[in-house]
Amino acid sequence: METISKDELASVKTVKMPRHVAIIMDGNGRWAKQKGKLRTFGHKAGVEAVRASVRFARTQHIESLTLFAFSSENWKRPQDEVSVLMELFKLVLTSEVKRLHKNGVRLRVIGDLSAFDAKLVSKIKDAEALTQHNTELQLNIAANYGGRWDIVMAAQGLAQQVVNGTMQVTDINEATFDQCTAFAHLPPLDLLIRTGGEQRISNFLLWQCAYAELYFTDTLWPDFNEDKFMEAVVDFSERQRRFGKISEQVI
Ligand code: IPE
Ligand code: IPE
Ligand code: MG
């Protein structure tokens, strides 16, 4: 397929930007294997695609970008791969935070942090504190995140409020439930991109996906870049989001 550059695409179309994009960054292992290298080589190469995606989101004024870095199921991988991923996470946090801050990016790490070692948690807390007042882009890294975990945490939060007497059972509805999820403070999810060719959610944003547009690409994560991101956004921009209504009602 002939690739269209980001600038060419932008010049021929009026692109309606999504407010919140999430990406399942998949395909690192296969990318490395295709090159005869270890899977972990692919994870390291994927960092450049993360940088490109953040740059794209920032310069295109997307409000919020959520990246799936490590799922609650990824602990089941071979121990040495998990270790490399944790080390890489620490390294990237250390090397990128200053630049993110300089560019006005607010960083949050969303997931069950209790499973991470103390050094990593402290790096995460420092980065979140440093960038907490930034408003150019909300960058959310989903780490040890699972969509089911998020739903269970919200249920626990609500149950606790009922036990404390600050809420009635009948106060539990979609809006109050939503407020207890890990993404409550962010714009609704507009677009979910998955690289690497698989067409599944892999326990990512289950609650938040209810009306997100889904975009699957065969591009392996280390090959993802600003032009590919623009292709996804153009595709999104051409869809009609009906939210249950009929076409005539939304035109
Ligand atoms: C995604 O790439 C990165 C993580 C899950 C951390 P994979 O490692 O799943 O790559 P493939 O799917 O095996 O190619
Ligand atoms: C999903 O990818 C998790 C991340 C990209 C972080 P996986 O490669 O773990 O998903 P499955 O196991 O193929 O569904
Ligand atoms: Mg995978």
PDB file of C-alpha atoms and ligand atoms in Angstrom:
ATOM      1  CA  MET A   1       0.000   0.000   0.000  1.00  0.00           C
ATOM      2  CA  GLU A   2       1.278   3.447  -0.877  1.00  0.00           C
ATOM      3  CA  THR A   3       1.757   5.435   2.282  1.00  0.00           C
ATOM      4  CA  ILE A   4       0.451   8.974   2.468  1.00  0.00           C
ATOM      5  CA  SER A   5       2.487  11.432   4.492  1.00  0.00           C
ATOM      6  CA  LYS A   6       0.962  13.171   7.502  1.00  0.00           C
ATOM      7  CA  ASP A   7       1.179  16.583   5.812  1.00  0.00           C
ATOM      8  CA  GLU A   8      -0.435  15.311   2.581  1.00  0.00           C
ATOM      9  CA  LEU A   9      -3.272  13.801   4.562  1.00  0.00           C
ATOM     10  CA  ALA A  10      -3.803  16.920   6.633  1.00  0.00           C
ATOM     11  CA  SER A  11      -3.852  19.120   3.539  1.00  0.00           C
ATOM     12  CA  VAL A  12      -6.580  17.199   1.717  1.00  0.00           C
ATOM     13  CA  LYS A  13      -8.902  16.605   4.636  1.00  0.00           C
ATOM     14  CA  THR A  14     -10.308  18.495   7.543  1.00  0.00           C
ATOM     15  CA  VAL A  15      -9.470  16.086  10.283  1.00  0.00           C
ATOM     16  CA  LYS A  16     -11.657  16.018  13.349  1.00  0.00           C
ATOM     17  CA  MET A  17      -9.295  15.226  16.187  1.00  0.00           C
ATOM     18  CA  PRO A  18     -10.321  12.746  18.870  1.00  0.00           C
ATOM     19  CA  ARG A  19     -10.037  14.137  22.405  1.00  0.00           C
ATOM     20  CA  HIS A  20      -8.833  10.901  23.971  1.00  0.00           C
ATOM     21  CA  VAL A  21      -6.907   8.162  22.163  1.00  0.00           C
ATOM     22  CA  ALA A  22      -5.742   4.890  23.713  1.00  0.00           C
ATOM     23  CA  ILE A  23      -3.221   2.547  22.106  1.00  0.00           C
ATOM     24  CA  ILE A  24      -2.544  -1.148  22.656  1.00  0.00           C
ATOM     25  CA  MET A  25       1.138  -1.137  21.699  1.00  0.00           C
ATOM     26  CA  ASP A  26       1.412  -4.691  20.387  1.00  0.00           C
ATOM     27  CA  GLY A  27       3.850  -6.512  18.115  1.00  0.00           C
ATOM     28  CA  ASN A  28       7.274  -5.814  19.650  1.00  0.00           C
ATOM     29  CA  GLY A  29       8.173  -9.484  19.976  1.00  0.00           C
ATOM     30  CA  ARG A  30       7.231 -10.371  16.409  1.00  0.00           C
ATOM     31  CA  TRP A  31       9.058  -7.302  15.077  1.00  0.00           C
ATOM     32  CA  ALA A  32      12.256  -8.466  16.786  1.00  0.00           C
ATOM     33  CA  LYS A  33      11.833 -12.100  15.691  1.00  0.00           C
ATOM     34  CA  GLN A  34      11.436 -11.004  12.069  1.00  0.00           C
ATOM     35  CA  LYS A  35      14.869  -9.432  12.418  1.00  0.00           C
ATOM     36  CA  GLY A  36      16.346 -12.546  14.015  1.00  0.00           C
ATOM     37  CA  LYS A  37      16.705 -10.800  17.380  1.00  0.00           C
ATOM     38  CA  LEU A  38      15.479 -11.452  20.923  1.00  0.00           C
ATOM     39  CA  ARG A  39      11.956 -10.297  21.812  1.00  0.00           C
ATOM     40  CA  THR A  40      13.364  -7.746  24.240  1.00  0.00           C
ATOM     41  CA  PHE A  41      15.111  -5.982  21.323  1.00  0.00           C
ATOM     42  CA  GLY A  42      11.604  -5.217  20.074  1.00  0.00           C
ATOM     43  CA  HIS A  43      10.547  -3.704  23.399  1.00  0.00           C
ATOM     44  CA  LYS A  44      13.565  -1.397  23.327  1.00  0.00           C
ATOM     45  CA  ALA A  45      12.830  -0.404  19.726  1.00  0.00           C
ATOM     46  CA  GLY A  46       9.228   0.334  20.728  1.00  0.00           C
ATOM     47  CA  VAL A  47      10.345   3.287  22.849  1.00  0.00           C
ATOM     48  CA  GLU A  48      10.906   5.374  19.714  1.00  0.00           C
ATOM     49  CA  ALA A  49       7.299   4.725  18.643  1.00  0.00           C
ATOM     50  CA  VAL A  50       6.157   5.910  22.082  1.00  0.00           C
ATOM     51  CA  ARG A  51       8.100   9.157  21.597  1.00  0.00           C
ATOM     52  CA  ALA A  52       6.597   9.650  18.121  1.00  0.00           C
ATOM     53  CA  SER A  53       3.058   9.038  19.408  1.00  0.00           C
ATOM     54  CA  VAL A  54       3.448  11.501  22.263  1.00  0.00           C
ATOM     55  CA  ARG A  55       4.874  14.086  19.848  1.00  0.00           C
ATOM     56  CA  PHE A  56       1.950  13.541  17.485  1.00  0.00           C
ATOM     57  CA  ALA A  57      -0.661  13.821  20.234  1.00  0.00           C
ATOM     58  CA  ARG A  58       0.951  16.991  21.579  1.00  0.00           C
ATOM     59  CA  THR A  59       1.381  18.757  18.271  1.00  0.00           C
ATOM     60  CA  GLN A  60      -2.097  17.754  17.037  1.00  0.00           C
ATOM     61  CA  HIS A  61      -3.704  18.944  20.295  1.00  0.00           C
ATOM     62  CA  ILE A  62      -5.159  15.611  21.318  1.00  0.00           C
ATOM     63  CA  GLU A  63      -6.086  16.179  24.978  1.00  0.00           C
ATOM     64  CA  SER A  64      -5.372  12.759  26.352  1.00  0.00           C
ATOM     65  CA  LEU A  65      -3.242   9.785  25.224  1.00  0.00           C
ATOM     66  CA  THR A  66      -3.362   6.464  27.069  1.00  0.00           C
ATOM     67  CA  LEU A  67      -0.713   3.846  26.276  1.00  0.00           C
ATOM     68  CA  PHE A  68      -1.030   0.195  27.328  1.00  0.00           C
ATOM     69  CA  ALA A  69       2.501  -0.663  28.448  1.00  0.00           C
ATOM     70  CA  PHE A  70       1.985  -3.747  30.634  1.00  0.00           C
ATOM     71  CA  SER A  71      -1.192  -5.682  31.309  1.00  0.00           C
ATOM     72  CA  SER A  72      -2.164  -7.441  34.514  1.00  0.00           C
ATOM     73  CA  GLU A  73      -1.719 -10.671  32.526  1.00  0.00           C
ATOM     74  CA  ASN A  74       1.797  -9.869  31.256  1.00  0.00           C
ATOM     75  CA  TRP A  75       3.331 -11.155  34.541  1.00  0.00           C
ATOM     76  CA  LYS A  76       2.750 -14.619  33.045  1.00  0.00           C
ATOM     77  CA  ARG A  77       5.565 -14.048  30.524  1.00  0.00           C
ATOM     78  CA  PRO A  78       9.021 -15.582  31.037  1.00  0.00           C
ATOM     79  CA  GLN A  79      10.698 -13.976  34.070  1.00  0.00           C
ATOM     80  CA  ASP A  80      13.622 -12.543  32.095  1.00  0.00           C
ATOM     81  CA  GLU A  81      11.275 -10.749  29.677  1.00  0.00           C
ATOM     82  CA  VAL A  82       9.279  -9.290  32.602  1.00  0.00           C
ATOM     83  CA  SER A  83      12.539  -8.107  34.210  1.00  0.00           C
ATOM     84  CA  VAL A  84      13.692  -6.399  31.018  1.00  0.00           C
ATOM     85  CA  LEU A  85      10.305  -4.662  30.698  1.00  0.00           C
ATOM     86  CA  MET A  86      10.502  -3.367  34.297  1.00  0.00           C
ATOM     87  CA  GLU A  87      14.067  -2.116  33.806  1.00  0.00           C
ATOM     88  CA  LEU A  88      13.077  -0.468  30.544  1.00  0.00           C
ATOM     89  CA  PHE A  89      10.142   1.235  32.256  1.00  0.00           C
ATOM     90  CA  LYS A  90      12.517   2.670  34.904  1.00  0.00           C
ATOM     91  CA  LEU A  91      15.052   3.776  32.290  1.00  0.00           C
ATOM     92  CA  VAL A  92      12.491   5.461  30.076  1.00  0.00           C
ATOM     93  CA  LEU A  93      10.826   7.216  33.014  1.00  0.00           C
ATOM     94  CA  THR A  94      14.211   8.590  34.060  1.00  0.00           C
ATOM     95  CA  SER A  95      15.315   9.652  30.598  1.00  0.00           C
ATOM     96  CA  GLU A  96      12.029  11.132  29.331  1.00  0.00           C
ATOM     97  CA  VAL A  97      10.470  12.933  32.287  1.00  0.00           C
ATOM     98  CA  LYS A  98      12.409  16.192  31.911  1.00  0.00           C
ATOM     99  CA  ARG A  99      11.513  16.499  28.260  1.00  0.00           C
ATOM    100  CA  LEU A 100       7.865  15.660  28.904  1.00  0.00           C
ATOM    101  CA  HIS A 101       7.752  18.331  31.599  1.00  0.00           C
ATOM    102  CA  LYS A 102       9.430  20.898  29.351  1.00  0.00           C
ATOM    103  CA  ASN A 103       6.775  20.151  26.720  1.00  0.00           C
ATOM    104  CA  GLY A 104       3.916  20.636  29.158  1.00  0.00           C
ATOM    105  CA  VAL A 105       2.913  16.979  29.334  1.00  0.00           C
ATOM    106  CA  ARG A 106       1.186  15.692  32.469  1.00  0.00           C
ATOM    107  CA  LEU A 107       2.155  12.096  33.178  1.00  0.00           C
ATOM    108  CA  ARG A 108       0.062   9.587  35.085  1.00  0.00           C
ATOM    109  CA  VAL A 109       0.704   5.881  35.554  1.00  0.00           C
ATOM    110  CA  ILE A 110      -2.583   4.027  35.868  1.00  0.00           C
ATOM    111  CA  GLY A 111      -2.796   0.485  37.190  1.00  0.00           C
ATOM    112  CA  ASP A 112      -2.161  -1.573  40.307  1.00  0.00           C
ATOM    113  CA  LEU A 113       1.176  -0.091  41.409  1.00  0.00           C
ATOM    114  CA  SER A 114       1.368  -2.312  44.496  1.00  0.00           C
ATOM    115  CA  ALA A 115       3.034  -5.031  42.407  1.00  0.00           C
ATOM    116  CA  PHE A 116       5.976  -2.810  41.394  1.00  0.00           C
ATOM    117  CA  ASP A 117       9.214  -2.494  43.350  1.00  0.00           C
ATOM    118  CA  ALA A 118       9.622   0.506  45.657  1.00  0.00           C
ATOM    119  CA  LYS A 119      12.226   2.203  43.442  1.00  0.00           C
ATOM    120  CA  LEU A 120       9.931   2.155  40.424  1.00  0.00           C
ATOM    121  CA  VAL A 121       6.943   3.386  42.455  1.00  0.00           C
ATOM    122  CA  SER A 122       9.013   6.267  43.817  1.00  0.00           C
ATOM    123  CA  LYS A 123      10.125   7.241  40.288  1.00  0.00           C
ATOM    124  CA  ILE A 124       6.484   7.150  39.160  1.00  0.00           C
ATOM    125  CA  LYS A 125       5.345   9.325  42.096  1.00  0.00           C
ATOM    126  CA  ASP A 126       8.145  11.856  41.438  1.00  0.00           C
ATOM    127  CA  ALA A 127       7.274  12.096  37.740  1.00  0.00           C
ATOM    128  CA  GLU A 128       3.568  12.535  38.490  1.00  0.00           C
ATOM    129  CA  ALA A 129       4.286  15.236  41.073  1.00  0.00           C
ATOM    130  CA  LEU A 130       6.680  17.108  38.789  1.00  0.00           C
ATOM    131  CA  THR A 131       4.229  17.224  35.874  1.00  0.00           C
ATOM    132  CA  GLN A 132       0.944  17.573  37.798  1.00  0.00           C
ATOM    133  CA  HIS A 133       0.183  21.147  36.691  1.00  0.00           C
ATOM    134  CA  ASN A 134       0.929  20.605  32.983  1.00  0.00           C
ATOM    135  CA  THR A 135      -1.958  20.975  30.560  1.00  0.00           C
ATOM    136  CA  GLU A 136      -0.607  20.480  26.992  1.00  0.00           C
ATOM    137  CA  LEU A 137      -1.279  16.737  26.969  1.00  0.00           C
ATOM    138  CA  GLN A 138      -2.538  14.216  29.524  1.00  0.00           C
ATOM    139  CA  LEU A 139      -0.285  11.183  29.024  1.00  0.00           C
ATOM    140  CA  ASN A 140      -1.475   8.066  30.819  1.00  0.00           C
ATOM    141  CA  ILE A 141       0.663   4.959  30.954  1.00  0.00           C
ATOM    142  CA  ALA A 142      -1.412   1.878  31.769  1.00  0.00           C
ATOM    143  CA  ALA A 143       0.922  -0.409  33.698  1.00  0.00           C
ATOM    144  CA  ASN A 144      -0.201  -3.528  35.528  1.00  0.00           C
ATOM    145  CA  TYR A 145      -3.589  -2.378  34.302  1.00  0.00           C
ATOM    146  CA  GLY A 146      -6.559  -4.572  33.516  1.00  0.00           C
ATOM    147  CA  GLY A 147     -10.041  -3.487  32.518  1.00  0.00           C
ATOM    148  CA  ARG A 148     -11.574  -5.978  34.933  1.00  0.00           C
ATOM    149  CA  TRP A 149      -9.335  -4.740  37.757  1.00  0.00           C
ATOM    150  CA  ASP A 150     -10.548  -1.193  37.053  1.00  0.00           C
ATOM    151  CA  ILE A 151     -14.197  -2.299  37.249  1.00  0.00           C
ATOM    152  CA  VAL A 152     -13.599  -4.272  40.451  1.00  0.00           C
ATOM    153  CA  MET A 153     -11.818  -1.275  42.044  1.00  0.00           C
ATOM    154  CA  ALA A 154     -14.756   0.971  41.146  1.00  0.00           C
ATOM    155  CA  ALA A 155     -17.178  -1.561  42.683  1.00  0.00           C
ATOM    156  CA  GLN A 156     -15.078  -1.646  45.868  1.00  0.00           C
ATOM    157  CA  GLY A 157     -14.983   2.162  46.000  1.00  0.00           C
ATOM    158  CA  LEU A 158     -18.755   2.366  45.738  1.00  0.00           C
ATOM    159  CA  ALA A 159     -19.319  -0.430  48.266  1.00  0.00           C
ATOM    160  CA  GLN A 160     -17.037   1.374  50.717  1.00  0.00           C
ATOM    161  CA  GLN A 161     -19.047   4.586  50.377  1.00  0.00           C
ATOM    162  CA  VAL A 162     -22.251   2.670  51.072  1.00  0.00           C
ATOM    163  CA  VAL A 163     -20.654   1.065  54.148  1.00  0.00           C
ATOM    164  CA  ASN A 164     -19.477   4.507  55.327  1.00  0.00           C
ATOM    165  CA  GLY A 165     -23.003   5.808  54.915  1.00  0.00           C
ATOM    166  CA  THR A 166     -21.993   8.527  52.438  1.00  0.00           C
ATOM    167  CA  MET A 167     -23.973   6.884  49.636  1.00  0.00           C
ATOM    168  CA  GLN A 168     -27.164   4.835  49.185  1.00  0.00           C
ATOM    169  CA  VAL A 169     -27.271   1.674  47.063  1.00  0.00           C
ATOM    170  CA  THR A 170     -29.778   3.476  44.840  1.00  0.00           C
ATOM    171  CA  ASP A 171     -27.157   6.221  44.199  1.00  0.00           C
ATOM    172  CA  ILE A 172     -25.127   3.673  42.228  1.00  0.00           C
ATOM    173  CA  ASN A 173     -25.651   4.404  38.558  1.00  0.00           C
ATOM    174  CA  GLU A 174     -23.545   4.693  35.402  1.00  0.00           C
ATOM    175  CA  ALA A 175     -22.347   8.191  36.266  1.00  0.00           C
ATOM    176  CA  THR A 176     -21.315   7.447  39.872  1.00  0.00           C
ATOM    177  CA  PHE A 177     -19.738   4.163  38.770  1.00  0.00           C
ATOM    178  CA  ASP A 178     -17.789   5.971  36.061  1.00  0.00           C
ATOM    179  CA  GLN A 179     -16.520   8.471  38.635  1.00  0.00           C
ATOM    180  CA  CYS A 180     -14.909   5.603  40.541  1.00  0.00           C
ATOM    181  CA  THR A 181     -12.931   4.199  37.592  1.00  0.00           C
ATOM    182  CA  ALA A 182      -9.260   4.959  37.058  1.00  0.00           C
ATOM    183  CA  PHE A 183      -9.970   7.233  34.059  1.00  0.00           C
ATOM    184  CA  ALA A 184     -12.777   9.283  35.630  1.00  0.00           C
ATOM    185  CA  HIS A 185     -10.899  12.587  35.423  1.00  0.00           C
ATOM    186  CA  LEU A 186     -10.074  12.217  31.703  1.00  0.00           C
ATOM    187  CA  PRO A 187     -12.152  12.927  28.573  1.00  0.00           C
ATOM    188  CA  PRO A 188     -14.292  10.013  27.317  1.00  0.00           C
ATOM    189  CA  LEU A 189     -12.372   7.548  25.141  1.00  0.00           C
ATOM    190  CA  ASP A 190     -12.911   8.369  21.458  1.00  0.00           C
ATOM    191  CA  LEU A 191     -10.480   6.097  19.646  1.00  0.00           C
ATOM    192  CA  LEU A 192      -8.767   2.831  20.558  1.00  0.00           C
ATOM    193  CA  ILE A 193      -5.885   1.809  18.302  1.00  0.00           C
ATOM    194  CA  ARG A 194      -4.300  -1.640  18.385  1.00  0.00           C
ATOM    195  CA  THR A 195      -1.112  -2.328  16.455  1.00  0.00           C
ATOM    196  CA  GLY A 196       0.275  -5.784  15.712  1.00  0.00           C
ATOM    197  CA  GLY A 197      -2.673  -7.246  13.818  1.00  0.00           C
ATOM    198  CA  GLU A 198      -4.656  -8.884  16.633  1.00  0.00           C
ATOM    199  CA  GLN A 199      -8.305  -7.889  16.824  1.00  0.00           C
ATOM    200  CA  ARG A 200      -9.038  -8.102  20.518  1.00  0.00           C
ATOM    201  CA  ILE A 201      -9.131  -5.871  23.598  1.00  0.00           C
ATOM    202  CA  SER A 202      -6.900  -8.062  25.838  1.00  0.00           C
ATOM    203  CA  ASN A 203      -8.559  -6.774  29.033  1.00  0.00           C
ATOM    204  CA  PHE A 204      -7.726  -3.130  28.303  1.00  0.00           C
ATOM    205  CA  LEU A 205     -10.326  -0.363  28.780  1.00  0.00           C
ATOM    206  CA  LEU A 206     -13.484  -2.478  29.063  1.00  0.00           C
ATOM    207  CA  TRP A 207     -15.810   0.081  30.684  1.00  0.00           C
ATOM    208  CA  GLN A 208     -14.391   2.981  28.653  1.00  0.00           C
ATOM    209  CA  CYS A 209     -14.634   1.158  25.288  1.00  0.00           C
ATOM    210  CA  ALA A 210     -18.445   1.195  25.310  1.00  0.00           C
ATOM    211  CA  TYR A 211     -18.615   3.782  22.526  1.00  0.00           C
ATOM    212  CA  ALA A 212     -14.997   4.176  21.457  1.00  0.00           C
ATOM    213  CA  GLU A 213     -14.161   3.746  17.774  1.00  0.00           C
ATOM    214  CA  LEU A 214     -11.835   0.770  17.276  1.00  0.00           C
ATOM    215  CA  TYR A 215      -8.938   0.825  14.814  1.00  0.00           C
ATOM    216  CA  PHE A 216      -6.780  -2.217  14.146  1.00  0.00           C
ATOM    217  CA  THR A 217      -3.592  -2.084  12.108  1.00  0.00           C
ATOM    218  CA  ASP A 218      -1.113  -4.789  11.094  1.00  0.00           C
ATOM    219  CA  THR A 219       1.768  -2.381  11.684  1.00  0.00           C
ATOM    220  CA  LEU A 220       3.975  -3.783  14.438  1.00  0.00           C
ATOM    221  CA  TRP A 221       4.474  -1.334  17.305  1.00  0.00           C
ATOM    222  CA  PRO A 222       8.144  -0.411  16.627  1.00  0.00           C
ATOM    223  CA  ASP A 223       7.109   0.602  13.069  1.00  0.00           C
ATOM    224  CA  PHE A 224       4.307   2.882  14.306  1.00  0.00           C
ATOM    225  CA  ASN A 225       5.019   6.576  13.761  1.00  0.00           C
ATOM    226  CA  GLU A 226       3.370   9.977  13.272  1.00  0.00           C
ATOM    227  CA  ASP A 227       2.184   9.171   9.738  1.00  0.00           C
ATOM    228  CA  LYS A 228       0.551   5.931  10.911  1.00  0.00           C
ATOM    229  CA  PHE A 229      -1.047   7.771  13.807  1.00  0.00           C
ATOM    230  CA  MET A 230      -2.441  10.328  11.353  1.00  0.00           C
ATOM    231  CA  GLU A 231      -3.864   7.507   9.203  1.00  0.00           C
ATOM    232  CA  ALA A 232      -5.750   6.202  12.237  1.00  0.00           C
ATOM    233  CA  VAL A 233      -7.025   9.658  13.113  1.00  0.00           C
ATOM    234  CA  VAL A 234      -8.180  10.310   9.529  1.00  0.00           C
ATOM    235  CA  ASP A 235     -10.017   6.979   9.571  1.00  0.00           C
ATOM    236  CA  PHE A 236     -11.643   7.956  12.882  1.00  0.00           C
ATOM    237  CA  SER A 237     -12.548  11.354  11.518  1.00  0.00           C
ATOM    238  CA  GLU A 238     -14.471   9.787   8.620  1.00  0.00           C
ATOM    239  CA  ARG A 239     -16.663   7.620  10.817  1.00  0.00           C
ATOM    240  CA  GLN A 240     -20.151   8.572  11.854  1.00  0.00           C
ATOM    241  CA  ARG A 241     -20.637   8.169  15.580  1.00  0.00           C
ATOM    242  CA  ARG A 242     -24.307   7.582  16.179  1.00  0.00           C
ATOM    243  CA  PHE A 243     -24.443   6.559  19.863  1.00  0.00           C
ATOM    244  CA  GLY A 244     -27.644   4.633  19.191  1.00  0.00           C
ATOM    245  CA  LYS A 245     -29.352   7.259  17.029  1.00  0.00           C
ATOM    246  CA  ILE A 246     -29.968   7.006  13.290  1.00  0.00           C
ATOM    247  CA  SER A 247     -27.872   8.699  10.659  1.00  0.00           C
ATOM    248  CA  GLU A 248     -30.314  11.539   9.958  1.00  0.00           C
ATOM    249  CA  GLN A 249     -30.316  12.528  13.607  1.00  0.00           C
ATOM    250  CA  VAL A 250     -26.589  13.065  13.819  1.00  0.00           C
ATOM    251  CA  ILE A 251     -25.858  14.873  10.560  1.00  0.00           C
TER     252      ILE A 251
HETATM  253  C1  IPE B   1       3.607  -5.645  23.211  1.00  0.00           C
HETATM  254  O1  IPE B   1       4.340  -6.424  22.327  1.00  0.00           O
HETATM  255  C2  IPE B   1       4.427  -5.204  24.398  1.00  0.00           C
HETATM  256  C3  IPE B   1       3.970  -5.728  25.685  1.00  0.00           C
HETATM  257  C4  IPE B   1       2.965  -6.522  25.882  1.00  0.00           C
HETATM  258  C5  IPE B   1       4.725  -5.307  26.850  1.00  0.00           C
HETATM  259  P1  IPE B   1       4.418  -7.999  22.505  1.00  0.00           P
HETATM  260  O2  IPE B   1       5.573  -8.305  23.389  1.00  0.00           O
HETATM  261  O3  IPE B   1       3.129  -8.546  22.943  1.00  0.00           O
HETATM  262  O4  IPE B   1       4.752  -8.447  21.018  1.00  0.00           O
HETATM  263  P2  IPE B   1       4.156  -9.708  20.263  1.00  0.00           P
HETATM  264  O5  IPE B   1       2.664  -9.580  20.302  1.00  0.00           O
HETATM  265  O6  IPE B   1       4.630 -10.916  20.977  1.00  0.00           O
HETATM  266  O7  IPE B   1       4.712  -9.585  18.879  1.00  0.00           O
HETATM  267  C1  IPE B   2      -1.640  -6.482  25.251  1.00  0.00           C
HETATM  268  O1  IPE B   2      -0.773  -7.201  24.451  1.00  0.00           O
HETATM  269  C2  IPE B   2      -0.887  -5.793  26.349  1.00  0.00           C
HETATM  270  C3  IPE B   2      -0.002  -4.701  25.945  1.00  0.00           C
HETATM  271  C4  IPE B   2       0.193  -4.257  24.735  1.00  0.00           C
HETATM  272  C5  IPE B   2       0.675  -4.040  27.012  1.00  0.00           C
HETATM  273  P1  IPE B   2      -0.534  -8.763  24.639  1.00  0.00           P
HETATM  274  O2  IPE B   2       0.439  -9.163  23.599  1.00  0.00           O
HETATM  275  O3  IPE B   2      -0.164  -9.055  26.042  1.00  0.00           O
HETATM  276  O4  IPE B   2      -1.977  -9.367  24.352  1.00  0.00           O
HETATM  277  P2  IPE B   2      -2.412 -10.864  24.045  1.00  0.00           P
HETATM  278  O5  IPE B   2      -1.844 -11.717  25.126  1.00  0.00           O
HETATM  279  O6  IPE B   2      -1.861 -11.241  22.721  1.00  0.00           O
HETATM  280  O7  IPE B   2      -3.901 -10.826  24.033  1.00  0.00           O
HETATM  281 MG    MG B   3       1.492  -9.244  21.952  1.00  0.00          MG
END
